[in-house]
PDB file of C-alpha atoms in Angstrom:
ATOM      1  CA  UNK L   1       0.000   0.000   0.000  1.00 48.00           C
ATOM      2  CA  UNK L   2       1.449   3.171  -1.120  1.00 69.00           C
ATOM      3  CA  UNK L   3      -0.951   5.222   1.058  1.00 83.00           C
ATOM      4  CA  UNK L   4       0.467   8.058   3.709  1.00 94.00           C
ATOM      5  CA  UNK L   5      -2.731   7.416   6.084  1.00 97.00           C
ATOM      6  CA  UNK L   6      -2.828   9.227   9.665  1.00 98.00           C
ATOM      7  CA  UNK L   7      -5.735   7.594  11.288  1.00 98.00           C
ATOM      8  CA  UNK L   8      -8.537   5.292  10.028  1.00 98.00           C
ATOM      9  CA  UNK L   9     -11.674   5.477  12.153  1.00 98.00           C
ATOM     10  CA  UNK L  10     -14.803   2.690  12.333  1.00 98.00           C
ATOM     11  CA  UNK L  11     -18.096   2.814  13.911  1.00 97.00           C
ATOM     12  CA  UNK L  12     -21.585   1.293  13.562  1.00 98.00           C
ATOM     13  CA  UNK L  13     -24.816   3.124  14.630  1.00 97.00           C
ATOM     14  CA  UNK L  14     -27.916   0.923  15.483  1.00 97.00           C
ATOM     15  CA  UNK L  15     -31.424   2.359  16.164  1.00 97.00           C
ATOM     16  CA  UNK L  16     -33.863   0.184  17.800  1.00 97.00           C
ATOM     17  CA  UNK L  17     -36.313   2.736  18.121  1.00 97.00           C
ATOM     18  CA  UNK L  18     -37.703   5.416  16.487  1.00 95.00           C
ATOM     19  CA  UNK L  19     -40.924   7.280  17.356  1.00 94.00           C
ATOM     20  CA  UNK L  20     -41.966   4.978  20.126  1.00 95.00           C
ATOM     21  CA  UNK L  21     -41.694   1.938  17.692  1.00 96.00           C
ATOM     22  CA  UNK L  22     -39.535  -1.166  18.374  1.00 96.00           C
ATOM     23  CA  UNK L  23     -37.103  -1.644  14.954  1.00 96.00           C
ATOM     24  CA  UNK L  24     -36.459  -5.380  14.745  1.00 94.00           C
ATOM     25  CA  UNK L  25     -34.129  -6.117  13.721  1.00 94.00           C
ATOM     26  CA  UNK L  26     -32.365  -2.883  14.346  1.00 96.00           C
ATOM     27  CA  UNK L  27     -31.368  -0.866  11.467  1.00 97.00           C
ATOM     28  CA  UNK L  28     -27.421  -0.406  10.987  1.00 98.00           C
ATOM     29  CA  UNK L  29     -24.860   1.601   8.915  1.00 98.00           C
ATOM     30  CA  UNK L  30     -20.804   1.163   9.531  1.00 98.00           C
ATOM     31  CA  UNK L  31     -19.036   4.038   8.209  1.00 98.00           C
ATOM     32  CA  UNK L  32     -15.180   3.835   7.821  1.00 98.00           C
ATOM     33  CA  UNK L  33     -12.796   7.141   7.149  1.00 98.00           C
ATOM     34  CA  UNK L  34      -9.324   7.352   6.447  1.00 98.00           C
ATOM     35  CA  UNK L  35      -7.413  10.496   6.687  1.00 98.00           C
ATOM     36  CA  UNK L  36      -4.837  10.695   4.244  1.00 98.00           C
ATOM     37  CA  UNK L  37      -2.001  13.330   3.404  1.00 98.00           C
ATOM     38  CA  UNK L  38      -2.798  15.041  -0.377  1.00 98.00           C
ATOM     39  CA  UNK L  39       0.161  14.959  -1.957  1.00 97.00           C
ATOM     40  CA  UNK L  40      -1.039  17.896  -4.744  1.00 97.00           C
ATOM     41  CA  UNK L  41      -1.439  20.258  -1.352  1.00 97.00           C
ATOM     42  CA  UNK L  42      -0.550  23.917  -2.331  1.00 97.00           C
ATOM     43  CA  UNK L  43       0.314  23.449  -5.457  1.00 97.00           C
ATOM     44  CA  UNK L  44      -1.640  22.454  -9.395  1.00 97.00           C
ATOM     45  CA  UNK L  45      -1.395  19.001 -10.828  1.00 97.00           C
ATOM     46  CA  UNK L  46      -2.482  18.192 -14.366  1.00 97.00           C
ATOM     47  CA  UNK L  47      -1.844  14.384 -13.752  1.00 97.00           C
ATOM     48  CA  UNK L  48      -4.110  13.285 -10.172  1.00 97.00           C
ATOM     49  CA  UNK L  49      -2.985   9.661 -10.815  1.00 97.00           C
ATOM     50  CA  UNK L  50      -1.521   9.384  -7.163  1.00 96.00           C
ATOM     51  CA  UNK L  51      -4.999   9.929  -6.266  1.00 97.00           C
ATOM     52  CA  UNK L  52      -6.995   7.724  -8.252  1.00 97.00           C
ATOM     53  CA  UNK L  53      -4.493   5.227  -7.016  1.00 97.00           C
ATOM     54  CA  UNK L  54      -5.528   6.023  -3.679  1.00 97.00           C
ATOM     55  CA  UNK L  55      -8.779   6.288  -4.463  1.00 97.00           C
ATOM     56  CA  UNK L  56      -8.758   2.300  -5.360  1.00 97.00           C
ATOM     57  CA  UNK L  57      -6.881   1.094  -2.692  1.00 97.00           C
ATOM     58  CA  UNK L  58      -9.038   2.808  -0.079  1.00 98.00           C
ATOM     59  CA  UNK L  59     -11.909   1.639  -2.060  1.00 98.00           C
ATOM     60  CA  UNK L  60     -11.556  -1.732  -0.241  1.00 97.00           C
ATOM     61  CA  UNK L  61      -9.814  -1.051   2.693  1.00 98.00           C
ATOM     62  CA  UNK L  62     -12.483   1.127   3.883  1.00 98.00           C
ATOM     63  CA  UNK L  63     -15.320  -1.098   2.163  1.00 98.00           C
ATOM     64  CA  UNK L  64     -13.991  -4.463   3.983  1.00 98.00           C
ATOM     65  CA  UNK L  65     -13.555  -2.364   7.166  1.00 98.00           C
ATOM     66  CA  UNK L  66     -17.677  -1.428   7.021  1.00 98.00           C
ATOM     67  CA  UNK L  67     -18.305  -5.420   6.216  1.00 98.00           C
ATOM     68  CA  UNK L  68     -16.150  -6.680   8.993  1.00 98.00           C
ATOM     69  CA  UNK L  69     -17.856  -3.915  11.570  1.00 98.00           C
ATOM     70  CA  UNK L  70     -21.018  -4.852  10.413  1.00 98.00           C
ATOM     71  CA  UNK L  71     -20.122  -8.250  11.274  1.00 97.00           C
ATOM     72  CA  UNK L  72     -21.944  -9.577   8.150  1.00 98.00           C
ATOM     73  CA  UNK L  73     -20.971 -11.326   4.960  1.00 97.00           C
ATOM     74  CA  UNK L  74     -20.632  -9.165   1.824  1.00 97.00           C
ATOM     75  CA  UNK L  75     -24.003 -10.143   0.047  1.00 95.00           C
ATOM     76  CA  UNK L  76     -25.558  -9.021   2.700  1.00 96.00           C
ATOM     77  CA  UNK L  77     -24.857  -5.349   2.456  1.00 97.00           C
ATOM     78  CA  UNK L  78     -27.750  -3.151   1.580  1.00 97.00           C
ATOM     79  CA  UNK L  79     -26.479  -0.097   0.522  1.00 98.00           C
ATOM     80  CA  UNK L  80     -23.334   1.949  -0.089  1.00 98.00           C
ATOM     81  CA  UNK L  81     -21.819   5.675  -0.492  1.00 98.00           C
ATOM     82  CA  UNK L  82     -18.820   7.495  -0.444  1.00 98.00           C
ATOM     83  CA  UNK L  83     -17.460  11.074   0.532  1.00 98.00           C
ATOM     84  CA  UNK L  84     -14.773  13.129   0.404  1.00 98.00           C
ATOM     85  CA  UNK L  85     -13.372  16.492   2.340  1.00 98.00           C
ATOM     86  CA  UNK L  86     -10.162  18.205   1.179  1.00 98.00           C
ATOM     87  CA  UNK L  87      -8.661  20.260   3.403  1.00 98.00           C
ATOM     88  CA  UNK L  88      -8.033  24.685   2.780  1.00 97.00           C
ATOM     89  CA  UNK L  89      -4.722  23.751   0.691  1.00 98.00           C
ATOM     90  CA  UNK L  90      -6.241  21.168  -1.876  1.00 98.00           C
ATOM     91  CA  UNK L  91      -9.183  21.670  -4.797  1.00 97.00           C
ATOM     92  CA  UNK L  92     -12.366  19.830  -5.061  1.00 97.00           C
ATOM     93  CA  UNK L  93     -11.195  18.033  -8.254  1.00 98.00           C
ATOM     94  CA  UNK L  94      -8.143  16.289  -5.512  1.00 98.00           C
ATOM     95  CA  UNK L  95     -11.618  14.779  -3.848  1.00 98.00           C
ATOM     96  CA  UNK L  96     -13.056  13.899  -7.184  1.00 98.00           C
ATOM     97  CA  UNK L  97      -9.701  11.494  -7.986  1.00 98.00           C
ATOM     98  CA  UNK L  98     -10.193   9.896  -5.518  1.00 98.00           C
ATOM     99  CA  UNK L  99     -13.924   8.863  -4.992  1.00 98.00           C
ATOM    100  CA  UNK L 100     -14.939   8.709  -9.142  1.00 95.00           C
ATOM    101  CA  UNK L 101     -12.528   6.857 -10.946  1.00 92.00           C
ATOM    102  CA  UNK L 102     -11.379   3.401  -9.392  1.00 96.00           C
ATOM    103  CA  UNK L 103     -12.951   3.718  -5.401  1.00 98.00           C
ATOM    104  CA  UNK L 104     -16.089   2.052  -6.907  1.00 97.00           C
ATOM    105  CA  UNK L 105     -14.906  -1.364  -8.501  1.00 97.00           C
ATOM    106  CA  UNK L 106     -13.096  -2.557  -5.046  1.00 98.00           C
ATOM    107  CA  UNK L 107     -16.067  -1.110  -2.769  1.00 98.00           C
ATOM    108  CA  UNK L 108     -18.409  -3.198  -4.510  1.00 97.00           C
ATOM    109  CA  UNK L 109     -16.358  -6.320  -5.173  1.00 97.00           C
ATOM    110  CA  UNK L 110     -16.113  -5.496  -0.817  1.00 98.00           C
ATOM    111  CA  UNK L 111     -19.888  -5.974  -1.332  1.00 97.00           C
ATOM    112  CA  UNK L 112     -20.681  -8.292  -3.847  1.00 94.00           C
ATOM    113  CA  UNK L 113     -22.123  -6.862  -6.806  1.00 89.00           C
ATOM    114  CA  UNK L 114     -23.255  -3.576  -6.410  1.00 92.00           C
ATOM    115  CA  UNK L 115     -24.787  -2.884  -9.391  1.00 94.00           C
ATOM    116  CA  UNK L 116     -25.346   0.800  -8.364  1.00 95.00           C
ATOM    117  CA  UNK L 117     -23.426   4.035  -9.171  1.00 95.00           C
ATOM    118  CA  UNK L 118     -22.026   4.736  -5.647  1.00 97.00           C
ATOM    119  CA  UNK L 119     -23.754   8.242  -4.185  1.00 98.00           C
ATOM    120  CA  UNK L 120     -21.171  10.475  -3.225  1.00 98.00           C
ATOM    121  CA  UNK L 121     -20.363  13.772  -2.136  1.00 98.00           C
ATOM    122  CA  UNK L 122     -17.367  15.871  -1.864  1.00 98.00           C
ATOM    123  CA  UNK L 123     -16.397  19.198  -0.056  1.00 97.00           C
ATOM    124  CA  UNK L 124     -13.953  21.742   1.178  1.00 97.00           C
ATOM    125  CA  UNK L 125     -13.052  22.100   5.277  1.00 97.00           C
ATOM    126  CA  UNK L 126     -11.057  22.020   8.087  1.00 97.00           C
ATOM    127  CA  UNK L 127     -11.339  19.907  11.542  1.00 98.00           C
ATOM    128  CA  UNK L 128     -14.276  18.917  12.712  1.00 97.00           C
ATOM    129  CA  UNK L 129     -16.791  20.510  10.165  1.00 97.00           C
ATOM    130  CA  UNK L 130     -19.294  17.718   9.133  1.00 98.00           C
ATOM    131  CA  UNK L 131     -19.339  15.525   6.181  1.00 98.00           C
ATOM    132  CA  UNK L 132     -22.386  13.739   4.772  1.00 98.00           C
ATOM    133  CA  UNK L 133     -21.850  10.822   3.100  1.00 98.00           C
ATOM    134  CA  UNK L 134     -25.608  10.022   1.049  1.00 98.00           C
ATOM    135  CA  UNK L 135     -26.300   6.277   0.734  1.00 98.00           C
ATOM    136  CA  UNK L 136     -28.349   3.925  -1.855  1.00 97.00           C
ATOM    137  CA  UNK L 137     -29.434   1.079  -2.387  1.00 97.00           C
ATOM    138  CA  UNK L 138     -26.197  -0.892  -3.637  1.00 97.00           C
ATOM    139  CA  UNK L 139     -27.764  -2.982  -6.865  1.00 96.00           C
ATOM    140  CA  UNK L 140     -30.897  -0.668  -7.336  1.00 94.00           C
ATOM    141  CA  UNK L 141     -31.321   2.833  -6.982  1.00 94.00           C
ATOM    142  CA  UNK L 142     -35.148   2.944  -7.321  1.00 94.00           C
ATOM    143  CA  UNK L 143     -34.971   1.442  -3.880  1.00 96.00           C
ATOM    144  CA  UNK L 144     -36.777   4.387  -2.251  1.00 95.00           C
ATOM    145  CA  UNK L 145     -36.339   3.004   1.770  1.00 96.00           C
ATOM    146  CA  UNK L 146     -32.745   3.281   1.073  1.00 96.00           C
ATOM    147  CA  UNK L 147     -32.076   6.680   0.360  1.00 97.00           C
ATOM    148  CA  UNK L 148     -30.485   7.883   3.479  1.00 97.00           C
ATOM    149  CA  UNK L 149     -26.967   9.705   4.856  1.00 97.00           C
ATOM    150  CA  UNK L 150     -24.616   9.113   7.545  1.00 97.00           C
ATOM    151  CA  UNK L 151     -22.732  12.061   9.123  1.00 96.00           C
ATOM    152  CA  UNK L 152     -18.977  11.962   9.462  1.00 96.00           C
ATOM    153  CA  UNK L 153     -17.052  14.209  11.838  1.00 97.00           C
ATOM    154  CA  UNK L 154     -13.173  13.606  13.063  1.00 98.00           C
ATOM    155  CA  UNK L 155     -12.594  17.174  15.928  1.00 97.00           C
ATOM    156  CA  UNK L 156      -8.679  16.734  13.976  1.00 98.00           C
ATOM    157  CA  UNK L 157      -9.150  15.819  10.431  1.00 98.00           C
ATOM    158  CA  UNK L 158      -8.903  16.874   7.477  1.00 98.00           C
ATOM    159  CA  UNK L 159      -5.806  19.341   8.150  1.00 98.00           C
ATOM    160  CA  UNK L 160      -4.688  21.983   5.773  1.00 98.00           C
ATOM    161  CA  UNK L 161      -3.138  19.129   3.476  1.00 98.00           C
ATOM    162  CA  UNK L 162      -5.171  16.214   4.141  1.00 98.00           C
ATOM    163  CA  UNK L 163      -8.101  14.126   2.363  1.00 98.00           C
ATOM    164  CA  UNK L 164     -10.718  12.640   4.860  1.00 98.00           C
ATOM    165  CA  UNK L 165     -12.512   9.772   2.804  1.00 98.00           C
ATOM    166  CA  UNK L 166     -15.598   8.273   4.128  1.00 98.00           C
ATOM    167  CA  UNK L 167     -17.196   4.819   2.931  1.00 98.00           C
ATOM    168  CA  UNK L 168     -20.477   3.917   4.577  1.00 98.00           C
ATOM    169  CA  UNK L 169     -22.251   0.562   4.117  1.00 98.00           C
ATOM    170  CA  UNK L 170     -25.756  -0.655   5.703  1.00 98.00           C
ATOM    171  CA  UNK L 171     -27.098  -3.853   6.332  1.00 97.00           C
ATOM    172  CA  UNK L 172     -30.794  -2.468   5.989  1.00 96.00           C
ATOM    173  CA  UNK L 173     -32.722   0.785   4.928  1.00 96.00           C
ATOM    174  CA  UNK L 174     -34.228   3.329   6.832  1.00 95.00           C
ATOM    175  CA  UNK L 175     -36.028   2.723  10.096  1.00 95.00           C
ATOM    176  CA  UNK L 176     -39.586   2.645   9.347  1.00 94.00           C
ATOM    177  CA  UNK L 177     -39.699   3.011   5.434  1.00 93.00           C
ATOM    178  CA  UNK L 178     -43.083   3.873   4.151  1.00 92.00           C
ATOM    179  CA  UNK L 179     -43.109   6.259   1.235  1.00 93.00           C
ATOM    180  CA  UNK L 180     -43.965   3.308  -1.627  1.00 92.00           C
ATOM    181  CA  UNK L 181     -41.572   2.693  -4.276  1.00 90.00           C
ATOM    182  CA  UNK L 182     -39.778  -0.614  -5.684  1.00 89.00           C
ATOM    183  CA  UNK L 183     -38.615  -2.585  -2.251  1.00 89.00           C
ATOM    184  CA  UNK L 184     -35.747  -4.013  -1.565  1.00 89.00           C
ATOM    185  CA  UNK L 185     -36.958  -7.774  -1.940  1.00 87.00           C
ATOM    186  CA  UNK L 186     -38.537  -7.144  -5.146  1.00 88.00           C
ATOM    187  CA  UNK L 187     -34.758  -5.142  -6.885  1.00 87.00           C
ATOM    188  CA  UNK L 188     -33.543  -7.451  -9.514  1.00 87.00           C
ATOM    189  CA  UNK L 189     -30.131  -5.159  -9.996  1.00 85.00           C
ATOM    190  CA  UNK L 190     -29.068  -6.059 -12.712  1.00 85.00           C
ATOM    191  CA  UNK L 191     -29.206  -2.184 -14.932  1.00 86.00           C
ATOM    192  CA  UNK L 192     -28.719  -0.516 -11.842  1.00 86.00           C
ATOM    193  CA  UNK L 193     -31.999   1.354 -11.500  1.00 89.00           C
ATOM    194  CA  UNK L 194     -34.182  -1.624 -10.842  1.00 89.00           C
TER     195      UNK L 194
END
């Protein structure tokens, strides 16, 4: 691994209730972040390819580390996303190389399938501003129960010339899903929509 990583952070959040109502089993999303030094800091790149290398070999790290906290097998992930802050001294587009062009193929091979495009998001800040990372359905994104966010927030990271990179995976969909749409038993994933 050619990565300069600080600090890699896991945690799963279960709710068992929600408005008075019992959620069995509980709903559950893992998140996994890596803070990483940007090596294009300060300065303008035309070639990001250090990035897009880091892009796929956080791709699983931080895919397998969502799995593993989940404490599931990867078929049975639900659904998937990915996001990116840069710190004050990178660019957006230093976020972009690494979540867009290879983070996808090992996250979902982390999964199993994934026949999805991956939701992301990516953002300037500093320490402890918030980062949303927006989740789907991993093999069908008409899956309306499964459009959802978790919220990522390190008090030290991302520093002037860092990259924080979130990867959040759920074994389920929202608590309580009732606005219609295709469900996630009937999703045949196989174009990505349905």
């Amino acid at each position: 691994m050619n990565l300069q990583i600080r600090k890699i952070v896991v945690w799963v959040e279960e709710t068992h209730r929600e408005c008075g109502r019992s959620i069995e089993p509980a709903t559950r999303k893992a998140v996994a972040v890596a803070v990483v030094a940007n090596p294009f800091a300060g300065r303008y790149a035309e070639d990001l390819e250090p990035l897009m290398e880091t892009g796929a070999e956080l791709g699983g790290l931080l895919g397998n580390r969502c799995v593993d906290a989940l404490g599931i097998r990867p078929h049975a992930a639900e659904s998937y996303g990915k996001a990116a802050m840069v710190g004050e001294n990178g660019e957006l587009e230093h976020a972009a190389a690494i979540l867009h062009p290879r983070l996808g193929t090992p996250l979902r091979a982390a999964v199993e399938k994934g026949a999805a495009l991956v939701p992301s998001s990516k953002k300037m800040g500093g320490p402890g501003q918030v980062l949303d990372v927006p989740l789907g359905h991993k093999d069908a994104a008409y899956v309306r129960s499964h459009f959802d966010g978790a919220e990522v927030r390190l008090n030290d990271a991302p520093r002037a010339d860092e990259i924080m990179v979130a990867v959040a995976v759920t074994d389920s969909g929202r608590p309580l899903p009732r606005i219609g749409g295709l469900t996630a038993d009937e999703a045949v994933g196989k174009d990505g929509l349905r």
